[in-house]
Amino acid sequence: VQINIFALTGDGFDLAALRAYRRLRRTDPPLLTIAVNDYPLSFVWAATLLARREPMLYITHTIELPHESTALKRWLHPLLMRAPSAIAYVCELQRQHWRNAGVHRRPDHCVQNGVDITRFQPASVAGALVTRATLGLPEQAVVVGLCAVMRPEKRHDLLLHAVARLWSRREPVYALLIGDGPERAAIEALARTLGIEHAVRITGYQQDVRPFIGSADLMCLVSDYETLSLSILERRKELGLLRIV
């Protein structure tokens, strides 16, 4: 079976990519299209407008669009979700959310997120200490980690305010922010405003997050909304805990 992958990156609707994709479809018509998340869904819909449509599977990881999405996009998205032949969700709560929003007129499936248990094994103490030393974290410090793209809905600000409150009570806790994103400058500015820049470490984008997850005493999740968080699953496996509560 031949699989063609058409990857979409960047911001805004790329008309050049749209034309290239339409040409590809004409020269090599697909038997099945898989769109992952909202931008590819709208892209494929635009490319197949007034054209023959093959079966399409839509895989979605969210219950909300990003904060920066326009009002028009928020209104259109539930309508576009009715176009695929089938939808795959990552948890039952997410499936029920979209069913309640009226997206239930086609087969839908729940395929829960998972992690590779051969990669996420309990972290070694030695490895965690090496990572802490590299980040300039005291060996005996209490470190709270947050592994997420720096977007508004991930609410890094809530963790920073909590750390600031703890320091005001003479309880030194460090925040380890694993990742990068459009909100990074605002997060760094908030840490300075709160006077806790000395207690905040930002790793930037990491291809392998395991050493950083292993170096945290605990991982937190403070998002406005989530479906089934991979970062929490990864941390639970790092600790040798298989059950998610």
mmCIF file of C-alpha atoms in Angstrom:
data_model
loop_
_atom_site.group_PDB
_atom_site.id
_atom_site.type_symbol
_atom_site.label_atom_id
_atom_site.label_comp_id
_atom_site.label_asym_id
_atom_site.label_seq_id
_atom_site.Cartn_x
_atom_site.Cartn_y
_atom_site.Cartn_z
ATOM 1 C CA VAL A 1 0.000 0.000 0.000
ATOM 2 C CA GLN A 2 1.378 3.399 -0.970
ATOM 3 C CA ILE A 3 0.903 6.183 1.584
ATOM 4 C CA ASN A 4 1.361 9.839 0.623
ATOM 5 C CA ILE A 5 1.878 12.257 3.526
ATOM 6 C CA PHE A 6 1.084 15.918 2.903
ATOM 7 C CA ALA A 7 2.294 17.855 5.950
ATOM 8 C CA LEU A 8 0.960 21.334 6.726
ATOM 9 C CA THR A 9 3.046 23.742 8.804
ATOM 10 C CA GLY A 10 3.064 27.457 9.504
ATOM 11 C CA ASP A 11 0.333 30.001 10.166
ATOM 12 C CA GLY A 12 -2.545 31.065 7.975
ATOM 13 C CA PHE A 13 -4.156 29.334 5.046
ATOM 14 C CA ASP A 14 -1.424 28.462 2.523
ATOM 15 C CA LEU A 15 -2.869 28.915 -0.999
ATOM 16 C CA ALA A 16 0.304 27.594 -2.638
ATOM 17 C CA ALA A 17 0.056 24.407 -0.580
ATOM 18 C CA LEU A 18 -3.616 24.145 -1.479
ATOM 19 C CA ARG A 19 -2.826 24.293 -5.211
ATOM 20 C CA ALA A 20 -0.027 21.746 -4.813
ATOM 21 C CA TYR A 21 -2.335 19.387 -2.942
ATOM 22 C CA ARG A 22 -5.050 19.685 -5.606
ATOM 23 C CA ARG A 23 -2.467 18.842 -8.305
ATOM 24 C CA LEU A 24 -1.350 15.812 -6.294
ATOM 25 C CA ARG A 25 -4.936 14.633 -5.994
ATOM 26 C CA ARG A 26 -5.444 14.874 -9.763
ATOM 27 C CA THR A 27 -2.279 12.934 -10.627
ATOM 28 C CA ASP A 28 -2.614 10.349 -7.839
ATOM 29 C CA PRO A 29 -6.214 10.173 -6.545
ATOM 30 C CA PRO A 30 -6.286 8.892 -2.943
ATOM 31 C CA LEU A 31 -8.408 5.969 -1.793
ATOM 32 C CA LEU A 32 -8.571 7.360 1.743
ATOM 33 C CA THR A 33 -7.680 10.694 3.330
ATOM 34 C CA ILE A 34 -6.783 11.116 6.992
ATOM 35 C CA ALA A 35 -6.898 14.625 8.443
ATOM 36 C CA VAL A 36 -5.433 15.242 11.898
ATOM 37 C CA ASN A 37 -6.881 18.215 13.817
ATOM 38 C CA ASP A 38 -8.714 21.314 12.663
ATOM 39 C CA TYR A 39 -6.385 22.989 10.143
ATOM 40 C CA PRO A 40 -5.889 19.878 7.943
ATOM 41 C CA LEU A 41 -9.647 19.252 8.102
ATOM 42 C CA SER A 42 -10.445 22.698 6.714
ATOM 43 C CA PHE A 43 -7.605 22.381 4.195
ATOM 44 C CA VAL A 44 -8.864 19.050 2.814
ATOM 45 C CA TRP A 45 -12.428 20.394 2.723
ATOM 46 C CA ALA A 46 -11.302 23.379 0.649
ATOM 47 C CA ALA A 47 -9.252 21.169 -1.675
ATOM 48 C CA THR A 48 -12.169 18.816 -2.326
ATOM 49 C CA LEU A 49 -14.830 21.501 -2.715
ATOM 50 C CA LEU A 50 -16.885 20.716 -5.846
ATOM 51 C CA ALA A 51 -14.682 17.658 -6.468
ATOM 52 C CA ARG A 52 -14.990 13.924 -5.974
ATOM 53 C CA ARG A 53 -14.464 13.031 -2.357
ATOM 54 C CA GLU A 54 -12.988 9.763 -1.194
ATOM 55 C CA PRO A 55 -13.673 8.402 2.312
ATOM 56 C CA MET A 56 -12.037 10.600 4.944
ATOM 57 C CA LEU A 57 -11.091 9.835 8.544
ATOM 58 C CA TYR A 58 -10.814 12.842 10.835
ATOM 59 C CA ILE A 59 -8.635 12.448 13.954
ATOM 60 C CA THR A 60 -9.116 15.178 16.531
ATOM 61 C CA HIS A 61 -7.207 15.771 19.766
ATOM 62 C CA THR A 62 -9.171 18.647 21.274
ATOM 63 C CA ILE A 63 -12.532 19.778 22.573
ATOM 64 C CA GLU A 64 -11.827 23.437 21.832
ATOM 65 C CA LEU A 65 -10.069 25.378 19.108
ATOM 66 C CA PRO A 66 -7.010 27.435 20.104
ATOM 67 C CA HIS A 67 -7.726 30.795 21.782
ATOM 68 C CA GLU A 68 -6.413 32.697 18.776
ATOM 69 C CA SER A 69 -8.990 31.133 16.438
ATOM 70 C CA THR A 70 -11.394 33.611 14.873
ATOM 71 C CA ALA A 71 -15.111 33.647 15.638
ATOM 72 C CA LEU A 72 -15.774 32.523 12.053
ATOM 73 C CA LYS A 73 -13.492 29.509 12.446
ATOM 74 C CA ARG A 74 -15.144 28.552 15.740
ATOM 75 C CA TRP A 75 -18.534 28.684 14.052
ATOM 76 C CA LEU A 76 -17.418 26.733 10.986
ATOM 77 C CA HIS A 77 -15.490 23.979 12.730
ATOM 78 C CA PRO A 78 -18.473 21.931 14.020
ATOM 79 C CA LEU A 79 -19.986 22.163 10.524
ATOM 80 C CA LEU A 80 -16.778 20.925 8.875
ATOM 81 C CA MET A 81 -16.675 18.029 11.340
ATOM 82 C CA ARG A 82 -19.778 16.680 9.612
ATOM 83 C CA ALA A 83 -17.889 16.220 6.325
ATOM 84 C CA PRO A 84 -15.626 13.211 7.185
ATOM 85 C CA SER A 85 -16.804 9.631 6.726
ATOM 86 C CA ALA A 86 -15.689 8.780 10.268
ATOM 87 C CA ILE A 87 -14.152 10.494 13.285
ATOM 88 C CA ALA A 88 -11.602 9.165 15.782
ATOM 89 C CA TYR A 89 -11.447 10.675 19.281
ATOM 90 C CA VAL A 90 -8.779 10.145 21.940
ATOM 91 C CA CYS A 91 -11.121 9.691 24.904
ATOM 92 C CA GLU A 92 -14.773 9.088 25.686
ATOM 93 C CA LEU A 93 -15.238 12.523 27.286
ATOM 94 C CA GLN A 94 -14.131 14.181 24.045
ATOM 95 C CA ARG A 95 -16.486 12.049 21.949
ATOM 96 C CA GLN A 96 -19.417 12.928 24.221
ATOM 97 C CA HIS A 97 -18.527 16.626 24.048
ATOM 98 C CA TRP A 98 -18.746 16.729 20.261
ATOM 99 C CA ARG A 99 -21.858 14.548 20.201
ATOM 100 C CA ASN A 100 -23.511 17.075 22.516
ATOM 101 C CA ALA A 101 -22.421 19.783 20.065
ATOM 102 C CA GLY A 102 -24.360 17.998 17.312
ATOM 103 C CA VAL A 103 -21.479 16.118 15.639
ATOM 104 C CA HIS A 104 -22.918 12.601 15.722
ATOM 105 C CA ARG A 105 -24.214 11.790 12.257
ATOM 106 C CA ARG A 106 -21.457 9.360 11.248
ATOM 107 C CA PRO A 107 -19.435 6.513 12.709
ATOM 108 C CA ASP A 108 -17.180 7.712 15.494
ATOM 109 C CA HIS A 109 -14.568 5.770 17.396
ATOM 110 C CA CYS A 110 -12.621 6.261 20.616
ATOM 111 C CA VAL A 111 -8.924 5.328 20.369
ATOM 112 C CA GLN A 112 -7.288 6.422 23.603
ATOM 113 C CA ASN A 113 -3.877 8.063 23.687
ATOM 114 C CA GLY A 114 -1.037 5.828 24.791
ATOM 115 C CA VAL A 115 2.707 5.918 25.382
ATOM 116 C CA ASP A 116 5.484 3.569 24.322
ATOM 117 C CA ILE A 117 6.219 1.648 27.513
ATOM 118 C CA THR A 118 9.614 0.596 26.163
ATOM 119 C CA ARG A 119 10.658 4.277 26.056
ATOM 120 C CA PHE A 120 9.014 5.591 29.205
ATOM 121 C CA GLN A 121 10.494 3.531 32.000
ATOM 122 C CA PRO A 122 11.068 4.731 35.585
ATOM 123 C CA ALA A 123 13.776 7.379 35.442
ATOM 124 C CA SER A 124 17.118 6.767 37.128
ATOM 125 C CA VAL A 125 18.009 9.060 40.033
ATOM 126 C CA ALA A 126 21.459 9.649 38.540
ATOM 127 C CA GLY A 127 20.032 10.772 35.213
ATOM 128 C CA ALA A 128 17.593 13.126 36.911
ATOM 129 C CA LEU A 129 20.381 14.727 38.948
ATOM 130 C CA VAL A 130 22.492 15.277 35.830
ATOM 131 C CA THR A 131 19.588 17.055 34.136
ATOM 132 C CA ARG A 132 18.978 19.180 37.223
ATOM 133 C CA ALA A 133 22.617 20.200 37.327
ATOM 134 C CA THR A 134 22.513 21.159 33.643
ATOM 135 C CA LEU A 135 19.448 23.332 34.300
ATOM 136 C CA GLY A 136 20.979 24.928 37.377
ATOM 137 C CA LEU A 137 18.412 23.414 39.739
ATOM 138 C CA PRO A 138 19.494 22.717 43.340
ATOM 139 C CA GLU A 139 19.840 18.999 44.025
ATOM 140 C CA GLN A 140 17.399 19.042 46.960
ATOM 141 C CA ALA A 141 14.939 21.514 45.424
ATOM 142 C CA VAL A 142 11.266 20.732 44.926
ATOM 143 C CA VAL A 143 10.687 20.925 41.171
ATOM 144 C CA VAL A 144 7.230 21.108 39.579
ATOM 145 C CA GLY A 145 7.185 20.329 35.851
ATOM 146 C CA LEU A 146 4.787 21.367 33.117
ATOM 147 C CA CYS A 147 5.213 19.798 29.667
ATOM 148 C CA ALA A 148 3.086 21.673 27.128
ATOM 149 C CA VAL A 149 3.230 23.928 24.100
ATOM 150 C CA MET A 150 3.254 27.526 25.297
ATOM 151 C CA ARG A 151 -0.213 28.553 24.156
ATOM 152 C CA PRO A 152 -2.801 30.545 26.157
ATOM 153 C CA GLU A 153 -5.041 27.565 26.930
ATOM 154 C CA LYS A 154 -2.180 25.695 28.656
ATOM 155 C CA ARG A 155 -2.227 28.367 31.416
ATOM 156 C CA HIS A 156 1.434 28.434 32.374
ATOM 157 C CA ASP A 157 0.552 31.628 34.257
ATOM 158 C CA LEU A 158 -1.349 29.637 36.889
ATOM 159 C CA LEU A 159 1.753 27.629 37.762
ATOM 160 C CA LEU A 160 3.904 30.782 37.948
ATOM 161 C CA HIS A 161 1.443 32.471 40.308
ATOM 162 C CA ALA A 162 1.421 29.355 42.510
ATOM 163 C CA VAL A 163 5.237 29.301 42.617
ATOM 164 C CA ALA A 164 5.305 33.003 43.493
ATOM 165 C CA ARG A 165 2.863 32.430 46.371
ATOM 166 C CA LEU A 166 4.981 29.565 47.710
ATOM 167 C CA TRP A 167 8.150 31.675 47.635
ATOM 168 C CA SER A 168 6.308 34.441 49.508
ATOM 169 C CA ARG A 169 5.682 31.842 52.239
ATOM 170 C CA ARG A 170 9.380 30.908 52.290
ATOM 171 C CA GLU A 171 8.669 27.617 50.558
ATOM 172 C CA PRO A 172 11.160 27.476 47.670
ATOM 173 C CA VAL A 173 9.668 25.593 44.726
ATOM 174 C CA TYR A 174 11.037 25.675 41.181
ATOM 175 C CA ALA A 175 8.983 25.554 37.966
ATOM 176 C CA LEU A 176 10.349 23.500 35.080
ATOM 177 C CA LEU A 177 8.561 24.457 31.857
ATOM 178 C CA ILE A 178 9.250 21.883 29.155
ATOM 179 C CA GLY A 179 8.517 23.177 25.679
ATOM 180 C CA ASP A 180 8.237 26.345 23.635
ATOM 181 C CA GLY A 181 5.568 28.303 21.807
ATOM 182 C CA PRO A 182 4.060 31.697 20.974
ATOM 183 C CA GLU A 183 3.458 32.618 24.635
ATOM 184 C CA ARG A 184 7.069 32.162 25.725
ATOM 185 C CA ALA A 185 7.910 35.876 25.837
ATOM 186 C CA ALA A 186 4.784 36.602 27.887
ATOM 187 C CA ILE A 187 5.614 33.760 30.293
ATOM 188 C CA GLU A 188 9.172 35.045 30.764
ATOM 189 C CA ALA A 189 7.824 38.571 31.343
ATOM 190 C CA LEU A 190 5.356 37.303 33.952
ATOM 191 C CA ALA A 191 8.134 35.473 35.815
ATOM 192 C CA ARG A 192 10.092 38.751 35.971
ATOM 193 C CA THR A 193 7.027 40.690 37.116
ATOM 194 C CA LEU A 194 6.367 38.170 39.902
ATOM 195 C CA GLY A 195 10.033 38.255 40.917
ATOM 196 C CA ILE A 196 10.538 34.517 40.440
ATOM 197 C CA GLU A 197 12.684 34.394 37.304
ATOM 198 C CA HIS A 198 15.367 32.733 39.440
ATOM 199 C CA ALA A 199 12.908 29.877 40.153
ATOM 200 C CA VAL A 200 11.738 29.255 36.578
ATOM 201 C CA ARG A 201 13.524 27.121 33.997
ATOM 202 C CA ILE A 202 12.350 26.954 30.373
ATOM 203 C CA THR A 203 13.877 24.148 28.331
ATOM 204 C CA GLY A 204 12.630 25.220 24.893
ATOM 205 C CA TYR A 205 11.492 22.615 22.387
ATOM 206 C CA GLN A 206 12.866 19.163 23.189
ATOM 207 C CA GLN A 207 12.807 16.178 20.847
ATOM 208 C CA ASP A 208 13.208 13.892 23.870
ATOM 209 C CA VAL A 209 11.372 15.082 26.985
ATOM 210 C CA ARG A 210 12.153 12.041 29.129
ATOM 211 C CA PRO A 211 15.207 13.414 31.009
ATOM 212 C CA PHE A 212 13.279 16.564 31.915
ATOM 213 C CA ILE A 213 10.139 14.749 33.012
ATOM 214 C CA GLY A 214 12.310 12.451 35.119
ATOM 215 C CA SER A 215 14.041 15.382 36.822
ATOM 216 C CA ALA A 216 10.762 16.848 38.164
ATOM 217 C CA ASP A 217 9.386 15.791 41.541
ATOM 218 C CA LEU A 218 5.872 16.090 40.160
ATOM 219 C CA MET A 219 4.171 17.093 36.934
ATOM 220 C CA CYS A 220 1.137 19.346 36.847
ATOM 221 C CA LEU A 221 -1.598 20.065 34.338
ATOM 222 C CA VAL A 222 -3.279 23.480 34.563
ATOM 223 C CA SER A 223 -4.879 23.777 31.116
ATOM 224 C CA ASP A 224 -8.258 25.397 30.546
ATOM 225 C CA TYR A 225 -9.196 22.209 28.697
ATOM 226 C CA GLU A 226 -7.649 18.856 27.778
ATOM 227 C CA THR A 227 -8.742 15.534 26.335
ATOM 228 C CA LEU A 228 -6.292 12.809 27.433
ATOM 229 C CA SER A 229 -2.964 14.467 28.169
ATOM 230 C CA LEU A 230 0.116 12.691 26.827
ATOM 231 C CA SER A 231 2.425 14.527 29.235
ATOM 232 C CA ILE A 232 0.554 13.118 32.229
ATOM 233 C CA LEU A 233 0.546 9.607 30.747
ATOM 234 C CA GLU A 234 4.294 9.860 30.157
ATOM 235 C CA ARG A 235 4.960 11.003 33.711
ATOM 236 C CA ARG A 236 2.828 8.239 35.216
ATOM 237 C CA LYS A 237 4.808 5.649 33.270
ATOM 238 C CA GLU A 238 8.104 7.268 34.279
ATOM 239 C CA LEU A 239 7.067 6.691 37.886
ATOM 240 C CA GLY A 240 6.031 3.137 37.159
ATOM 241 C CA LEU A 241 2.334 3.928 37.684
ATOM 242 C CA LEU A 242 0.050 2.504 35.048
ATOM 243 C CA ARG A 243 -3.329 3.622 36.297
ATOM 244 C CA ILE A 244 -4.591 7.118 35.510
ATOM 245 C CA VAL A 245 -7.078 8.487 38.031
#
